[in-house]
Coordinates of C-alpha atoms in Angstrom, one line a residue:
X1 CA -18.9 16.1 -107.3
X2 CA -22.7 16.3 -106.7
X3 CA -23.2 12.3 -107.7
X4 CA -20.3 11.6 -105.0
X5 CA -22.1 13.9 -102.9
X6 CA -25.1 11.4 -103.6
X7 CA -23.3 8.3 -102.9
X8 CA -22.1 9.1 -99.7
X9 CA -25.8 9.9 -98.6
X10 CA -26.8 6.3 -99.9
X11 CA -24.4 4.6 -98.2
X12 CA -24.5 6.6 -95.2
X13 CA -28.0 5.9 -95.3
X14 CA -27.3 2.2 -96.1
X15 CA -25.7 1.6 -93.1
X16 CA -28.2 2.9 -90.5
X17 CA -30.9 1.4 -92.4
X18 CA -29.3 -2.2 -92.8
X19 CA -28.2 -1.9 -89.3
X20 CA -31.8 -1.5 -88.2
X21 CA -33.9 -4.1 -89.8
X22 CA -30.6 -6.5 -89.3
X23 CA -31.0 -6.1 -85.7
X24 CA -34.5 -6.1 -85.8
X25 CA -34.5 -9.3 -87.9
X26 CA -31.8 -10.5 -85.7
X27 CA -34.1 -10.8 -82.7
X28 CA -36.9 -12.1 -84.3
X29 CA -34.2 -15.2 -86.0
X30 CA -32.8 -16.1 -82.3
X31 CA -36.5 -16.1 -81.1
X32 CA -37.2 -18.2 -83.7
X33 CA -34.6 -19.9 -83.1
X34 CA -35.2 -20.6 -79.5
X35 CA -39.2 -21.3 -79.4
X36 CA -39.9 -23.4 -82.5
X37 CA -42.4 -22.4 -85.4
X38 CA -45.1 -22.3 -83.6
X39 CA -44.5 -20.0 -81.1
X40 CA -42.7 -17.9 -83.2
X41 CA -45.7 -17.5 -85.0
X42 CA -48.3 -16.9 -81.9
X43 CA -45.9 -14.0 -81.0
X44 CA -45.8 -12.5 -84.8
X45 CA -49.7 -12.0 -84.4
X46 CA -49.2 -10.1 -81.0
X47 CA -46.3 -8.4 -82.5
X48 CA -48.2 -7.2 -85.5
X49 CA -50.8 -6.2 -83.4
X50 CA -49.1 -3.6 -81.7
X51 CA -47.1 -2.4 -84.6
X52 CA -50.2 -1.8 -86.5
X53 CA -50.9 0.4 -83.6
X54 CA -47.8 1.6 -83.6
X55 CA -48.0 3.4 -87.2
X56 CA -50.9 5.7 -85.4
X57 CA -47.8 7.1 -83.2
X58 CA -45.1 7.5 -86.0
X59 CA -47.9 10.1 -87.9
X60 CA -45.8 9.3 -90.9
X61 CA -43.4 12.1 -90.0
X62 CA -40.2 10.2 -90.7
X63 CA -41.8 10.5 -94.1
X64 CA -42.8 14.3 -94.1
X65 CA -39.9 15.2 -92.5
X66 CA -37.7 14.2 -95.5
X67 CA -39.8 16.5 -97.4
X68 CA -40.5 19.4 -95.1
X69 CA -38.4 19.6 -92.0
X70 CA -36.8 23.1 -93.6
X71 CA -40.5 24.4 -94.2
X72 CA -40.7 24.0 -90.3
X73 CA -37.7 25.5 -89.6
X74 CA -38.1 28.5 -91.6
X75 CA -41.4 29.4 -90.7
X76 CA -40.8 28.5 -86.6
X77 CA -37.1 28.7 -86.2
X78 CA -36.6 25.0 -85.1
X79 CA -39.1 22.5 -84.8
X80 CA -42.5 23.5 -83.2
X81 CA -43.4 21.8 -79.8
X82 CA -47.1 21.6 -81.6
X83 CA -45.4 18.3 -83.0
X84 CA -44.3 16.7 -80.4
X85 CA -47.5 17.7 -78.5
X86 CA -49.2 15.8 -81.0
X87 CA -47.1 12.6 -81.3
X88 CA -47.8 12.3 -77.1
X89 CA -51.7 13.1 -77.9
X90 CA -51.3 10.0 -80.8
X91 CA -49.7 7.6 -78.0
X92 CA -52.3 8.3 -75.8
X93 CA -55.2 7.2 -78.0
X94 CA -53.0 4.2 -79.6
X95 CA -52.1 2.5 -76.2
X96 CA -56.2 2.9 -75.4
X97 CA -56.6 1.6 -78.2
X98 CA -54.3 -1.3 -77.8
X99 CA -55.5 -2.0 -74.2
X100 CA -58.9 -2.2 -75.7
X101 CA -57.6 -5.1 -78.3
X102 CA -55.4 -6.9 -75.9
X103 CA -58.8 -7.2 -73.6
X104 CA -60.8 -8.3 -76.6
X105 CA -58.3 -11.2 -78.1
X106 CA -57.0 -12.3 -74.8
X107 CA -53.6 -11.0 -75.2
X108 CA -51.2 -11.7 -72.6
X109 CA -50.7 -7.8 -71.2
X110 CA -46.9 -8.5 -69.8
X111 CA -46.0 -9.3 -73.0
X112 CA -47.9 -6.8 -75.1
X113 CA -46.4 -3.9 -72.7
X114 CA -42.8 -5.0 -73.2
X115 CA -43.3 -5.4 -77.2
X116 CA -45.5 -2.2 -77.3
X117 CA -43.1 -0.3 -74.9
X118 CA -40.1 -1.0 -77.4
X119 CA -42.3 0.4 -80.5
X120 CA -43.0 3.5 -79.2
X121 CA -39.2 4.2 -78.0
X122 CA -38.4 3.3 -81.6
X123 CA -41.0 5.3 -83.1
X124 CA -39.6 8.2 -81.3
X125 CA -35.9 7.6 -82.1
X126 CA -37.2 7.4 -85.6
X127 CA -38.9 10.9 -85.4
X128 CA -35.7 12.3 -84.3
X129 CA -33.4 10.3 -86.4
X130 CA -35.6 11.3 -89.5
X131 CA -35.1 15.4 -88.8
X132 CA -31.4 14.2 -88.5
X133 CA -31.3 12.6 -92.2
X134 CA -33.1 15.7 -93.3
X135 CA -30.7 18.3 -92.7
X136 CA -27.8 16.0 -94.4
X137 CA -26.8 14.0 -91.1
X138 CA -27.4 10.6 -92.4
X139 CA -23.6 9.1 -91.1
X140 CA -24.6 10.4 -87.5
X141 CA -28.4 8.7 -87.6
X142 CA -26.9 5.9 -89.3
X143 CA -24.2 5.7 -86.3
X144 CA -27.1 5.7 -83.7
X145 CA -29.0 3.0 -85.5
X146 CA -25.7 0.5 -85.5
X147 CA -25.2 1.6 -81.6
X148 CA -28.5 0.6 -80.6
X149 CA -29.1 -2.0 -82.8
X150 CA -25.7 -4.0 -82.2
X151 CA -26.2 -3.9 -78.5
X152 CA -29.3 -5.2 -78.6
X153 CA -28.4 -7.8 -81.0
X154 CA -25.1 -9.1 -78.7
X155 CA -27.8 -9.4 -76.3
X156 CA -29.8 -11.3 -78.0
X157 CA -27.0 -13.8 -78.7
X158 CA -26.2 -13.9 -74.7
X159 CA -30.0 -15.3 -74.1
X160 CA -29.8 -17.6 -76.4
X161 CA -26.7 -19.0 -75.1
X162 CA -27.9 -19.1 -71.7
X163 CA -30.9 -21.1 -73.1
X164 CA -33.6 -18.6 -70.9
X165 CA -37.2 -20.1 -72.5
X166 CA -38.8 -16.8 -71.3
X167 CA -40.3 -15.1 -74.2
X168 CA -40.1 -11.6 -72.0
X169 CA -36.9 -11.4 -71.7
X170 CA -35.7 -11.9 -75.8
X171 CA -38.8 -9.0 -76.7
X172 CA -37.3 -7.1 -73.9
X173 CA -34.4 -6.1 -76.1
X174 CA -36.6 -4.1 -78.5
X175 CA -36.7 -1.7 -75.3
X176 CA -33.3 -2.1 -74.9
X177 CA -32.3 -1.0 -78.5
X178 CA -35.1 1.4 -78.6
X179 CA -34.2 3.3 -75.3
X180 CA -30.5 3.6 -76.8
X181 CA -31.7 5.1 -80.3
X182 CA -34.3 7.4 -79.1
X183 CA -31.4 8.8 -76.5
X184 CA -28.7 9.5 -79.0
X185 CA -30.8 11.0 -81.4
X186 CA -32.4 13.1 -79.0
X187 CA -29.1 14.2 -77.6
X188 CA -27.9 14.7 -81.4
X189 CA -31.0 16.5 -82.7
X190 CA -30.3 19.2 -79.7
X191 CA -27.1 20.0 -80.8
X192 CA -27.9 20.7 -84.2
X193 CA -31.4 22.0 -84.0
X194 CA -33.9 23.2 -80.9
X195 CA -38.0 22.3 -79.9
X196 CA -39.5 25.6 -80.1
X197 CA -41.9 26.2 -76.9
X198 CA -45.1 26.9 -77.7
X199 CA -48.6 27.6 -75.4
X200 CA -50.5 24.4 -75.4
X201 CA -53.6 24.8 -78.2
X202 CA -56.1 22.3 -79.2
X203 CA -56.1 24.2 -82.8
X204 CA -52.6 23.7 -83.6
X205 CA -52.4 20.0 -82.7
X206 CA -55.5 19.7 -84.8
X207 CA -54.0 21.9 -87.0
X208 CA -50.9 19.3 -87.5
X209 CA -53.2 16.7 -87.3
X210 CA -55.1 17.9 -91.0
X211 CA -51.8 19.0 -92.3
X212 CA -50.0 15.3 -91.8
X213 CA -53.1 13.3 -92.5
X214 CA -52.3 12.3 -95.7
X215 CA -48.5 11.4 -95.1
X216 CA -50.0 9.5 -91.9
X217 CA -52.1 7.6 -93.6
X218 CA -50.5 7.1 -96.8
X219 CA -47.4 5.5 -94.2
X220 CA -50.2 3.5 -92.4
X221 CA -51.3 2.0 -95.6
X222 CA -47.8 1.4 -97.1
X223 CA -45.8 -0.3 -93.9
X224 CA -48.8 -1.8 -92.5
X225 CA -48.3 -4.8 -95.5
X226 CA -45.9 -6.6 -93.3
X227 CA -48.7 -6.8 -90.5
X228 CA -52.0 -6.9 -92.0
X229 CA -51.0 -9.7 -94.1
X230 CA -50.1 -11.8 -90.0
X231 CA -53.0 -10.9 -88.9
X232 CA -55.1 -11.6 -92.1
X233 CA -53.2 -15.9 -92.8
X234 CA -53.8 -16.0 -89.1
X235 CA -57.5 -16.5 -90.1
X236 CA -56.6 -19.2 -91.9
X237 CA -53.2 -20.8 -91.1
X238 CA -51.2 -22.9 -87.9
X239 CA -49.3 -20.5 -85.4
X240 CA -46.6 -23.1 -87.1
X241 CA -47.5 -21.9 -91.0
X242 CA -47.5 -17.8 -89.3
X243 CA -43.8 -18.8 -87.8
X244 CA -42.2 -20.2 -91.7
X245 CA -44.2 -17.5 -93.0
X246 CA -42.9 -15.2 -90.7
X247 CA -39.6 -16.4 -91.7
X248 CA -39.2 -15.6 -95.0
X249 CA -41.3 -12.4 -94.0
X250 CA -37.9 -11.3 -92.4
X251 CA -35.3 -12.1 -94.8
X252 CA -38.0 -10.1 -97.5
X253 CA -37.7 -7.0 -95.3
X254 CA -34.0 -7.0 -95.2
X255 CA -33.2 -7.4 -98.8
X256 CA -36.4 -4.1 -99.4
X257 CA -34.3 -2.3 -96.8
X258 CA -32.8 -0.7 -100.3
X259 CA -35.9 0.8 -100.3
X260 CA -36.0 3.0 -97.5
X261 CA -32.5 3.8 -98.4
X262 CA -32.8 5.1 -101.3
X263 CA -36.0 6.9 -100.9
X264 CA -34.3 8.6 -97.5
X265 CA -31.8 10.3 -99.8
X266 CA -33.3 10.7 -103.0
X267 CA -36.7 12.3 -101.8
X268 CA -35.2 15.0 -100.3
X269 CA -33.1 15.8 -103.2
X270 CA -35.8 15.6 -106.1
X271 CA -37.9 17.9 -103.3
X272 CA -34.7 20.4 -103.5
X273 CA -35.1 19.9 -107.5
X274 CA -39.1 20.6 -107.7
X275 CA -38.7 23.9 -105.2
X276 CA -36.2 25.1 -107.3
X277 CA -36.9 24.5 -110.9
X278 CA -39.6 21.6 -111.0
X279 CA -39.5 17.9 -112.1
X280 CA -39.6 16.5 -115.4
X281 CA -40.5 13.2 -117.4
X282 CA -36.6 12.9 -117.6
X283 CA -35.8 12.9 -113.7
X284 CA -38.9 10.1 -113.6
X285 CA -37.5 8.3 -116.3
X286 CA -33.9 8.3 -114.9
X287 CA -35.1 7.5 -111.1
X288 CA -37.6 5.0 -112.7
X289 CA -34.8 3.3 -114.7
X290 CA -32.6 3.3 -111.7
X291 CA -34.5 1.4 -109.5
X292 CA -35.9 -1.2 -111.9
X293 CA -32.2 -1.9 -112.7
X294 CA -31.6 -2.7 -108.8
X295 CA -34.7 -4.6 -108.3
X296 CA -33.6 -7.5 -111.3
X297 CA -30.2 -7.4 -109.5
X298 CA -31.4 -7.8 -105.8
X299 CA -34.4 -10.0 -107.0
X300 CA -31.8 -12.3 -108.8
X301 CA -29.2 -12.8 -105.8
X302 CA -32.1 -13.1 -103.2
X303 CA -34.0 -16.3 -105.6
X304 CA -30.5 -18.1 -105.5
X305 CA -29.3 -17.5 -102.1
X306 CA -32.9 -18.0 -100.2
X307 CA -32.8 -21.5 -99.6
X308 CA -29.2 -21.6 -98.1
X309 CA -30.1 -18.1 -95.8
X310 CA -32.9 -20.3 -94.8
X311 CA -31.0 -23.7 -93.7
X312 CA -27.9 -21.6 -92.0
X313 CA -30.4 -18.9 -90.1
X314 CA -33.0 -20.7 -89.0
X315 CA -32.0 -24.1 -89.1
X316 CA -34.7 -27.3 -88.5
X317 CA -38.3 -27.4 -88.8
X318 CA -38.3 -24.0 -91.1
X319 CA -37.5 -26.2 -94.4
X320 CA -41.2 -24.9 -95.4
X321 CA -40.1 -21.8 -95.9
X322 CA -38.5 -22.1 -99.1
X323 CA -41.4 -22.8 -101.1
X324 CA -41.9 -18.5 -101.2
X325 CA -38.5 -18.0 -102.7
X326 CA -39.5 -17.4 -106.2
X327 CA -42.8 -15.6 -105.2
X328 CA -40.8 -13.2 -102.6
X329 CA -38.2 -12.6 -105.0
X330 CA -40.4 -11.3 -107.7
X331 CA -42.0 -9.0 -104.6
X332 CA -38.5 -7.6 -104.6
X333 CA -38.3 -6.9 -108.2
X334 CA -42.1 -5.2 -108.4
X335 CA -41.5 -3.5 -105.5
X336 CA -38.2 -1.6 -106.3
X337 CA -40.1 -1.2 -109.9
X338 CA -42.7 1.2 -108.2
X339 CA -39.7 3.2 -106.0
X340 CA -39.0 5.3 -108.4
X341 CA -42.9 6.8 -109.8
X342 CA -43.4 6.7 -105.8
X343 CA -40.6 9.0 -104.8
X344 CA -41.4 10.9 -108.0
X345 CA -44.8 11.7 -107.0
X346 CA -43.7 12.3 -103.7
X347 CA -41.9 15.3 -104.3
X348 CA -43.5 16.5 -107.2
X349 CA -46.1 17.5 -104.4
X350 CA -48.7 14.9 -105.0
X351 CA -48.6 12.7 -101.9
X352 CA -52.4 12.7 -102.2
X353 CA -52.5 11.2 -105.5
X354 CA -49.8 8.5 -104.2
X355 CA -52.2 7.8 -101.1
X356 CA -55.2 7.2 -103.2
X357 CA -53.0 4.3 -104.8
X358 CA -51.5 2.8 -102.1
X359 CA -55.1 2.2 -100.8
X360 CA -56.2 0.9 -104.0
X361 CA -53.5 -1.4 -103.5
X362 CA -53.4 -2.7 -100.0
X363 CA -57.4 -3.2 -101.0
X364 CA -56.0 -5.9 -103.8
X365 CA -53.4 -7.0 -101.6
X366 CA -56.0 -7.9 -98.9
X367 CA -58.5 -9.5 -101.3
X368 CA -55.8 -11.2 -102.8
X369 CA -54.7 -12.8 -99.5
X370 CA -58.5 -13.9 -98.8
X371 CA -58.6 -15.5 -101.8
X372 CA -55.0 -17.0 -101.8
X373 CA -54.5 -18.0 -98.2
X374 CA -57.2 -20.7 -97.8
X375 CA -56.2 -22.3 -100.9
X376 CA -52.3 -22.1 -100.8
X377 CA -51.8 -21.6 -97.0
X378 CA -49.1 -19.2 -96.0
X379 CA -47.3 -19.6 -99.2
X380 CA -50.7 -17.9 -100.4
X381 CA -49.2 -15.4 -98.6
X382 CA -46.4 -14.5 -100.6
X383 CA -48.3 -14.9 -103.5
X384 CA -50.5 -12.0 -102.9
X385 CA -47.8 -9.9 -101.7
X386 CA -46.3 -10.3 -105.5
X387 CA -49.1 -10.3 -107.4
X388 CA -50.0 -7.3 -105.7
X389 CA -46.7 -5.8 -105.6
X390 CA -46.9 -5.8 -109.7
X391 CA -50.1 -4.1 -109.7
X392 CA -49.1 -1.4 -107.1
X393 CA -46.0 -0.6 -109.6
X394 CA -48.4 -0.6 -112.6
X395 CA -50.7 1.4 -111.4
X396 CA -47.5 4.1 -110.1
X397 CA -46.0 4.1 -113.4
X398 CA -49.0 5.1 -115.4
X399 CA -49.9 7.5 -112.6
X400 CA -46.7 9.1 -112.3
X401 CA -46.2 9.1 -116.9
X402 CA -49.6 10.7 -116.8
X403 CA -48.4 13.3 -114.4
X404 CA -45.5 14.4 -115.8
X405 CA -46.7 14.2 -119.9
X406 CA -49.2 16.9 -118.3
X407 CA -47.0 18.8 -117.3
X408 CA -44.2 18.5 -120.2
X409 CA -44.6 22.0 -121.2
X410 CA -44.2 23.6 -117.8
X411 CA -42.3 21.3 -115.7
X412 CA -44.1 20.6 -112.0
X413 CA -43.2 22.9 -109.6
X414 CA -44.0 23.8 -105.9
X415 CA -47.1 25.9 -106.0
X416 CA -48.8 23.3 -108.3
X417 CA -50.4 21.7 -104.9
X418 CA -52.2 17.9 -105.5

């Protein structure tokens, strides 16, 4: 019953999530679609830009909140408006922040409003949506996600039909779908759960601040490879290299959205497991096992299909993009090899010890990209993401063996802290 149980939550989970980054890849194929390579890639440097930014404002509590939503609403009742308090505090200093970069690199500030206007509506239907997947509602978040996501993608389809060449209007509909997602998950977060009022304090936003630091910065570190990486070839490479990188970028993220699927149901169930009776070197081994297994499987069918998603998606002029087939799909396989340790460590309470090598990692990742990019162009940059994708599971695997072969004789539990 409780594997059923399970399955459900995956592919409950599944949908929402595949529904999101195919809608967000959606709009980013018919822009591709409609401005060339080249353009495509001078707007994934602006775009990266402000998503980079944009991390600062998520906090990493879609993360945390897998993992402690119920410690907030035991000790407060609901959730505490210190939180929320704090995400507006975080928005305030990112869009400084980004003002201050759009000024420095000459970004166009029409265009860097809409696009940064969308992430933050996103960001906060994400907040909402994740306190929704923790208390079990993962069919209602995933419901939201298709809503918004399927409107803005029909949309997307009616530009490009009308042929309109203004850039605006196609970035636009990340507004569009965020607006819709942050709105029903708002509305469905009220009727299953309340914002406790609370007298504005300096101490308890700092307070949240040093108690979601690590999570926030672990989250930076982890989702900021898709961006750093832009940012770092664009040293070195054509807008029209950025745009077929960008390309296979996209496809990447869609087939990893198993990722986030799995590790939005199974982290807060191996959390349940450690507060109740601790974790083991068997639920590593099994979780382990189980992802590996899905990363050959995934990593297979993407190699072979690649080429062909390619031609039929993005059609002339993006031919280059099929040289990072067999260097994306082992990224796939690495990186659903490290899921397992990750979500492991996670839950077994040491998210510090999984920060410490996710920075060790992204340090690789960007030396690796230094190295690789002038040499191999943006093909260099697929290369670094695998290489460094096998190093990031490596290192996981022994960290997370080590862990739990310490504590074999008294299995991890909640008080053990990092």
């Amino acid at each position: 019953m409780t594997r059923h149980l399970h399955l459900g939550k995956f592919f409950s989970s599944g949908a929402g999530l595949f529904a999101s980054l195919l809608g967000n890849a959606f709009i980013f194929l018919i822009i591709a679609r409609a401005f060339g390579a080249a353009d495509f890639g001078r707007f994934a440097v602006i775009y990266a830009t402000a998503s980079v930014l944009g991390l600062v404002v998520d906090f990493g509590y879609p993360q945390r909140f897998l993992k402690d939503f119920y410690v907030y609403t035991e000790k407060f009742g609901g959730l505490p408006s210190r939180v929320l308090k704090t995400k507006f505090a975080l928005l305030i200093l990112a869009s400084l922040i980004n003002l201050v970069v759009c000024l420095v690199m000459g970004i166009e500030l029409a265009l860097m409003g809409v696009i940064w206007t969308g992430i933050v509506l996103v960001s906060f239907g994400a907040f909402f949506g994740s306190c929704l997947r923790a208390m079990g509602e993962h069919k209602v978040d995933s419901t939201n996600l298709l809503a918004a996501n399927g409107t803005a993608a029909a949309l997307a389809v009616l530009l490009y039909l009308s042929e309109n060449d203004q850039p605006l209007a196609y970035f636009a509909l990340f507004i569009v779908l965020g607006a819709i997602y942050f709105t029903l998950s708002w509305r469905a977060f009220r009727a299953r759960s309340r914002i406790v009022s609370e007298a504005s304090s300096a101490s308890h936003v700092i307070g949240e601040v040093r108690g979601g630091i690590s999570y926030a910065a672990d989250i930076w570190v982890t989702r900021s490879f898709g961006f750093v990486d832009v940012l770092v070839l664009s040293l070195f490479v054509s807008n029209a290299g950025l745009g077929l990188y960008q390309a296979g970028q996209k496809l990447l993220l869609v087939a990893l959205a198993v990722n986030q699927i799995t590790n939005n149901v199974f982290l807060p169930i191996l959390s349940a497991k450690e507060r109740k009776a601790g974790l083991d070197l068997k639920s590593l081994l099994t979780i382990a096992a189980s992802t590996t297994a899905l990363g050959m499987v995934i990593s297979l069918v993407f190699y072979f299909a690649f080429p062909l998603a390619v031609d039929i998606l993005y059609g002339d002029g993006f031919e280059g993009t099929k040289a990072m087939a067999f260097w994306l799909s082992l990224a796939i396989l690495f990186r659903l090899w490290l899921l397992g340790p990750s979500i492991w460590i996670v839950a077994a309470g040491r998210q510090t010890v999984r920060f410490m090598l996710n920075c060790g990692n992204i340090a690789v990742f960007l030396a690796l990209c230094f190295y690789l990019a002038p040499r191999y162009g943006f093909v260099g940059g697929a290369m670094a993401i695998a290489v460094s994708a096998f190093v990031w599971a490596s290192s996981f695997t022994i960290s997370s063996l080590v862990i739990a072969r310490s504590a074999k004789a008294s299995p991890i539990g909640s008080g053990q802290g990092q």
